[in-house]
Amino acid sequence: MAITYLKKAIKTPQTGTDETRKIVSDMLVKIEAGGEEAALAYGRDLDGYHGEAIVSEETIANAADTVSDQLKDDIKFAFDRVTKFAEAQKASIQEFETELSPGLWAGQKLIPIETAGCYVPGGRYAHVASAIMSIATAKVAGVEHIVACSAPNEKGPNPAIIYAMNMCGADTILSLGGVQGIAAMAFGLFTGKSARILVGPGNRFVAEAKRTLYGRVGIDMFAGPTEIAIIADDTADAAVVAEDLVSQAEHGTDSPAWLFTTSRQLADEVMAQMDRHINALPETARNAATTAWQDYGEVVLCDTHDEVVQVSDEYAAEHLEVHTGRNQWYSDTLKNYGSLFVGEETTVSYGDKCSGTNHILPTKGAAHYTGGLSVHKYMKIVTTQRMTREANREVGQAAARISRLEGMEGHARAADVRLRKYFPGENLG
């Protein structure tokens, strides 16, 4: 296997350092003990916000007046596609009941989670799309109560985020971000309804808060900095590839961007263009992308397409684009990724904002074992069974024998008592 790193990362993204864990743990302890006032105090100290936690109907109405008609149309455009895709996901799994043997029926039921907590980042960027991805999907799943939160600044919550949250169906909106927002949803502060699942992207403190609370509540996934990988060959447009790498690097200084290619010429062209594309960004994004590409960017040259697949599947990128003359082959062969974007005509940016698939996806190799946020994350797939007395004749005897083989006499006796009751006088022990 001939693999050459034309550019190799010099750092590894860190989301759960000891310092981060201690800060988050201390905050969660203090907020649980201090309740709503403690959460508000962190909001004042960290965000400079001195208002109420629950966003009022008046604030929601004012937000709607602030948002332009064009942006409202764009939010609706994204909402419609995310909703349609979530509805298709929901339809892909069905409730059923089947007779496994005479008189023994087993079934599957889909039960929506009662309360979901949706975190929407509101710091450097106004992540309107994250509100759509998490809340609209929860609504399709049938979640009874959706709590959403986002970090305000000193003036209050971002109007576009509030508008999107409300339009997508959030029942309660909290003007809290960071660990305090996650804690408020998990502990049921301000609403009296503890979230059964916490979803949504965030910085390392948000990710660590979700990790710490996992088990007490469910979470969508353990998330780290966003990632992009692009598979490209000599048919790819270097300018398009470079722009797409930059589009994810602008997320933050620790956002990896990887290129896997069979073409040395393409690799050289892309690397030569990166600085130009990065320098064309506004200052905040430019600074983030510069550091991200310098510290975490990689360009991997492979001899064959099979080697490209091996490398890509090992990285298990959050977002994976394919720009080759063999797109269908790659689509059929690749196994590990959060979301796949096939062909130059689509891009991660479309999926991030409005094309319909969810942008809350696994990072840091988690795509080896899980997919992204879906309607199914908000639903419990539970099983049921029922049976006739006659069916106990066969099942009861088998269960008793297996139980005694395992040394679990109590289990065996639960079967025996039924066999004696339903079939008196018969020797079924």
Short mmCIF file of C-alpha atoms in Angstrom, two decimals, residues 134-399:
data_model
loop_
_atom_site.label_atom_id
_atom_site.label_comp_id
_atom_site.label_asym_id
_atom_site.label_seq_id
_atom_site.Cartn_x
_atom_site.Cartn_y
_atom_site.Cartn_z
CA SER A 134 -32.61 19.54 15.41
CA ILE A 135 -36.07 20.98 16.04
CA ALA A 136 -37.82 20.12 12.76
CA THR A 137 -36.56 16.54 13.01
CA ALA A 138 -37.79 16.23 16.59
CA LYS A 139 -41.19 17.55 15.53
CA VAL A 140 -41.51 14.95 12.78
CA ALA A 141 -40.59 12.24 15.29
CA GLY A 142 -43.51 13.28 17.48
CA VAL A 143 -41.58 14.55 20.52
CA GLU A 144 -44.13 15.90 23.00
CA HIS A 145 -42.13 18.88 24.29
CA ILE A 146 -39.15 20.45 22.54
CA VAL A 147 -36.90 22.78 24.53
CA ALA A 148 -34.36 24.77 22.52
CA CYS A 149 -31.59 27.02 23.74
CA SER A 150 -29.00 29.31 22.21
CA ALA A 151 -26.43 31.71 23.60
CA PRO A 152 -27.44 35.39 23.58
CA ASN A 153 -25.16 38.38 23.55
CA GLU A 154 -25.59 41.34 25.89
CA LYS A 155 -28.54 42.55 23.77
CA GLY A 156 -30.35 39.25 23.84
CA PRO A 157 -30.89 36.22 21.62
CA ASN A 158 -30.23 36.28 17.89
CA PRO A 159 -33.53 37.17 16.14
CA ALA A 160 -32.98 34.84 13.18
CA ILE A 161 -32.29 31.88 15.48
CA ILE A 162 -35.37 32.68 17.57
CA TYR A 163 -37.49 32.96 14.44
CA ALA A 164 -36.22 29.61 13.13
CA MET A 165 -36.70 27.87 16.47
CA ASN A 166 -40.28 29.08 16.72
CA MET A 167 -41.13 28.29 13.11
CA CYS A 168 -39.77 24.76 13.44
CA GLY A 169 -41.91 24.02 16.48
CA ALA A 170 -39.92 24.62 19.66
CA ASP A 171 -42.28 24.65 22.64
CA THR A 172 -39.89 26.49 24.96
CA ILE A 173 -36.94 28.67 23.93
CA LEU A 174 -34.22 29.49 26.45
CA SER A 175 -31.85 32.41 26.08
CA LEU A 176 -28.94 30.44 27.52
CA GLY A 177 -25.89 28.97 25.84
CA GLY A 178 -22.87 26.89 26.71
CA VAL A 179 -22.79 24.56 29.69
CA GLN A 180 -25.52 26.56 31.43
CA GLY A 181 -27.89 25.99 28.51
CA ILE A 182 -27.16 22.26 28.40
CA ALA A 183 -27.58 22.03 32.18
CA ALA A 184 -30.87 23.94 32.14
CA MET A 185 -32.35 21.51 29.62
CA ALA A 186 -30.98 18.40 31.34
CA PHE A 187 -32.10 19.46 34.81
CA GLY A 188 -35.50 20.77 33.72
CA LEU A 189 -34.81 24.33 34.85
CA PHE A 190 -37.33 27.02 33.89
CA THR A 191 -39.67 24.41 32.34
CA GLY A 192 -40.01 21.62 34.90
CA LYS A 193 -39.40 19.19 32.04
CA SER A 194 -36.03 17.44 32.06
CA ALA A 195 -34.83 16.63 28.57
CA ARG A 196 -34.63 12.90 27.92
CA ILE A 197 -32.17 13.53 25.08
CA LEU A 198 -29.77 16.38 24.32
CA VAL A 199 -28.89 17.07 20.69
CA GLY A 200 -26.99 19.62 18.68
CA PRO A 201 -23.45 20.78 17.94
CA GLY A 202 -21.39 23.05 20.14
CA ASN A 203 -17.91 23.96 21.30
CA ARG A 204 -15.72 21.73 23.46
CA PHE A 205 -17.51 22.82 26.64
CA VAL A 206 -20.92 21.93 25.23
CA ALA A 207 -19.57 18.60 23.96
CA GLU A 208 -18.05 17.82 27.36
CA ALA A 209 -21.26 18.77 29.18
CA LYS A 210 -23.21 16.34 27.00
CA ARG A 211 -20.60 13.64 27.56
CA THR A 212 -20.71 14.14 31.33
CA LEU A 213 -24.51 13.98 31.44
CA TYR A 214 -24.73 10.92 29.18
CA GLY A 215 -26.46 8.11 31.02
CA ARG A 216 -28.52 10.50 33.06
CA VAL A 217 -29.92 11.69 29.75
CA GLY A 218 -29.47 10.46 26.22
CA ILE A 219 -27.39 12.37 23.69
CA ASP A 220 -27.21 12.35 19.93
CA MET A 221 -23.48 11.58 19.83
CA PHE A 222 -20.09 12.54 21.23
CA ALA A 223 -19.19 15.44 18.98
CA GLY A 224 -15.91 17.16 18.27
CA PRO A 225 -14.78 19.82 15.79
CA THR A 226 -16.37 19.59 12.35
CA GLU A 227 -14.47 17.68 9.64
CA ILE A 228 -14.40 17.43 5.87
CA ALA A 229 -12.69 14.88 3.65
CA ILE A 230 -12.67 15.07 -0.13
CA ILE A 231 -11.85 12.19 -2.45
CA ALA A 232 -10.70 13.53 -5.81
CA ASP A 233 -8.87 12.31 -8.89
CA ASP A 234 -7.49 13.92 -12.03
CA THR A 235 -11.02 14.71 -13.26
CA ALA A 236 -11.69 17.05 -10.33
CA ASP A 237 -11.64 20.85 -10.45
CA ALA A 238 -8.89 21.98 -8.07
CA ALA A 239 -10.57 25.33 -7.42
CA VAL A 240 -13.83 23.68 -6.38
CA VAL A 241 -12.01 21.18 -4.17
CA ALA A 242 -10.02 23.95 -2.48
CA GLU A 243 -13.12 26.08 -1.85
CA ASP A 244 -14.90 23.12 -0.28
CA LEU A 245 -11.97 22.38 2.03
CA VAL A 246 -11.92 26.03 3.10
CA SER A 247 -15.69 26.01 3.66
CA GLN A 248 -15.32 23.66 6.60
CA ALA A 249 -11.99 24.97 7.89
CA GLU A 250 -13.70 28.31 8.59
CA HIS A 251 -15.77 26.65 11.33
CA GLY A 252 -12.92 26.86 13.81
CA THR A 253 -9.21 26.74 14.40
CA ASP A 254 -9.34 22.99 15.09
CA SER A 255 -11.52 21.87 12.16
CA PRO A 256 -9.71 19.21 10.08
CA ALA A 257 -9.83 19.33 6.28
CA TRP A 258 -8.48 16.31 4.40
CA LEU A 259 -7.87 15.57 0.72
CA PHE A 260 -7.43 11.97 -0.45
CA THR A 261 -6.36 11.71 -4.08
CA THR A 262 -4.76 9.53 -6.73
CA SER A 263 -3.48 12.59 -8.62
CA ARG A 264 -0.27 14.34 -7.62
CA GLN A 265 -1.05 17.17 -10.03
CA LEU A 266 -4.44 17.80 -8.44
CA ALA A 267 -2.93 17.68 -4.96
CA ASP A 268 -0.30 20.25 -5.88
CA GLU A 269 -2.88 22.53 -7.50
CA VAL A 270 -5.18 22.38 -4.48
CA MET A 271 -2.39 23.08 -2.00
CA ALA A 272 -1.17 25.98 -4.12
CA GLN A 273 -4.64 27.57 -4.06
CA MET A 274 -5.53 27.17 -0.39
CA ASP A 275 -3.95 30.38 0.90
CA ARG A 276 -5.64 32.45 -1.80
CA HIS A 277 -9.09 31.06 -0.99
CA ILE A 278 -8.54 31.41 2.75
CA ASN A 279 -7.32 34.99 2.44
CA ALA A 280 -10.48 35.92 0.54
CA LEU A 281 -12.61 35.21 3.63
CA PRO A 282 -13.75 37.83 6.15
CA GLU A 283 -11.34 38.27 9.06
CA THR A 284 -12.95 35.98 11.63
CA ALA A 285 -13.38 33.12 9.20
CA ARG A 286 -9.96 33.79 7.67
CA ASN A 287 -8.20 33.51 11.02
CA ALA A 288 -10.00 30.27 11.85
CA ALA A 289 -9.38 28.68 8.47
CA THR A 290 -5.71 29.70 8.40
CA THR A 291 -4.99 27.94 11.69
CA ALA A 292 -7.20 24.96 10.90
CA TRP A 293 -5.49 24.28 7.57
CA GLN A 294 -2.03 24.86 9.00
CA ASP A 295 -2.50 22.63 12.05
CA TYR A 296 -5.07 20.04 10.97
CA GLY A 297 -5.10 19.98 7.17
CA GLU A 298 -3.88 16.87 5.38
CA VAL A 299 -3.29 15.85 1.76
CA VAL A 300 -2.87 12.11 1.20
CA LEU A 301 -1.67 10.73 -2.13
CA CYS A 302 -2.61 7.11 -2.93
CA ASP A 303 -1.55 4.87 -5.81
CA THR A 304 -4.99 3.32 -6.38
CA HIS A 305 -8.67 3.97 -5.83
CA ASP A 306 -8.82 0.96 -3.49
CA GLU A 307 -6.16 2.59 -1.32
CA VAL A 308 -8.17 5.80 -1.26
CA VAL A 309 -11.16 3.86 0.07
CA GLN A 310 -9.01 2.22 2.75
CA VAL A 311 -7.66 5.57 3.89
CA SER A 312 -11.06 7.25 3.83
CA ASP A 313 -12.76 4.44 5.74
CA GLU A 314 -10.04 4.61 8.39
CA TYR A 315 -10.52 8.37 8.85
CA ALA A 316 -14.35 7.97 8.94
CA ALA A 317 -14.90 11.65 8.23
CA GLU A 318 -17.97 13.55 9.34
CA HIS A 319 -18.49 14.93 5.83
CA LEU A 320 -17.15 13.13 2.77
CA GLU A 321 -17.24 14.49 -0.78
CA VAL A 322 -16.40 12.49 -3.90
CA HIS A 323 -15.12 14.31 -7.01
CA THR A 324 -13.96 11.56 -9.36
CA GLY A 325 -14.63 9.81 -12.63
CA ARG A 326 -15.83 6.81 -10.60
CA ASN A 327 -18.37 8.41 -8.29
CA GLN A 328 -20.85 5.53 -8.29
CA TRP A 329 -18.12 3.01 -7.51
CA TYR A 330 -17.01 5.07 -4.54
CA SER A 331 -20.59 5.49 -3.36
CA ASP A 332 -21.07 1.72 -3.49
CA THR A 333 -17.72 0.90 -1.85
CA LEU A 334 -17.18 3.43 0.95
CA LYS A 335 -18.40 2.38 4.40
CA ASN A 336 -17.42 4.93 7.05
CA TYR A 337 -18.65 8.52 6.93
CA GLY A 338 -21.26 10.73 8.56
CA SER A 339 -22.76 12.02 5.32
CA LEU A 340 -21.70 11.42 1.71
CA PHE A 341 -21.81 14.08 -1.02
CA VAL A 342 -21.47 12.45 -4.42
CA GLY A 343 -20.18 14.54 -7.31
CA GLU A 344 -19.04 18.12 -7.78
CA GLU A 345 -22.66 19.25 -8.16
CA THR A 346 -23.32 18.85 -4.45
CA THR A 347 -21.25 20.13 -1.54
CA VAL A 348 -21.09 19.88 2.22
CA SER A 349 -22.24 23.50 2.39
CA TYR A 350 -25.59 22.52 0.86
CA GLY A 351 -26.06 19.80 3.45
CA ASP A 352 -24.96 22.14 6.21
CA LYS A 353 -27.64 24.66 5.34
CA CYS A 354 -30.65 23.57 3.37
CA SER A 355 -30.57 20.54 1.05
CA GLY A 356 -32.40 18.28 3.49
CA THR A 357 -30.06 15.75 5.08
CA ASN A 358 -29.15 16.45 8.69
CA HIS A 359 -25.92 18.29 9.44
CA ILE A 360 -25.57 17.05 13.02
CA LEU A 361 -23.08 14.27 12.32
CA PRO A 362 -20.46 12.05 14.01
CA THR A 363 -16.87 13.32 14.28
CA LYS A 364 -13.51 12.04 15.52
CA GLY A 365 -13.97 8.59 14.01
CA ALA A 366 -17.44 8.00 15.46
CA ALA A 367 -18.73 7.31 11.93
CA HIS A 368 -17.14 3.88 12.37
CA TYR A 369 -20.14 2.94 14.53
CA THR A 370 -22.91 5.50 14.18
CA GLY A 371 -24.63 7.83 11.77
CA GLY A 372 -25.84 11.36 12.29
CA LEU A 373 -28.92 12.82 13.91
CA SER A 374 -32.08 11.34 12.45
CA VAL A 375 -35.73 11.10 13.28
CA HIS A 376 -34.95 7.72 14.85
CA LYS A 377 -32.75 9.34 17.54
CA TYR A 378 -35.90 10.91 18.94
CA MET A 379 -37.81 7.63 18.97
CA LYS A 380 -37.53 4.51 21.10
CA ILE A 381 -37.82 1.28 19.16
CA VAL A 382 -39.33 -1.04 21.75
CA THR A 383 -40.51 -4.63 21.58
CA THR A 384 -43.67 -6.33 22.74
CA GLN A 385 -44.79 -9.93 23.07
CA ARG A 386 -47.95 -11.82 23.88
CA MET A 387 -48.84 -15.48 23.76
CA THR A 388 -51.59 -18.03 24.34
CA ARG A 389 -51.59 -20.53 27.15
CA GLU A 390 -51.05 -23.33 24.66
CA ALA A 391 -47.89 -21.61 23.38
CA ASN A 392 -46.49 -21.86 26.91
CA ARG A 393 -46.24 -25.62 26.49
CA GLU A 394 -43.29 -25.32 24.12
CA VAL A 395 -41.79 -21.99 25.18
CA GLY A 396 -42.07 -22.66 28.91
CA GLN A 397 -40.21 -25.96 28.79
CA ALA A 398 -37.41 -24.54 26.65
CA ALA A 399 -37.08 -21.48 28.88
#
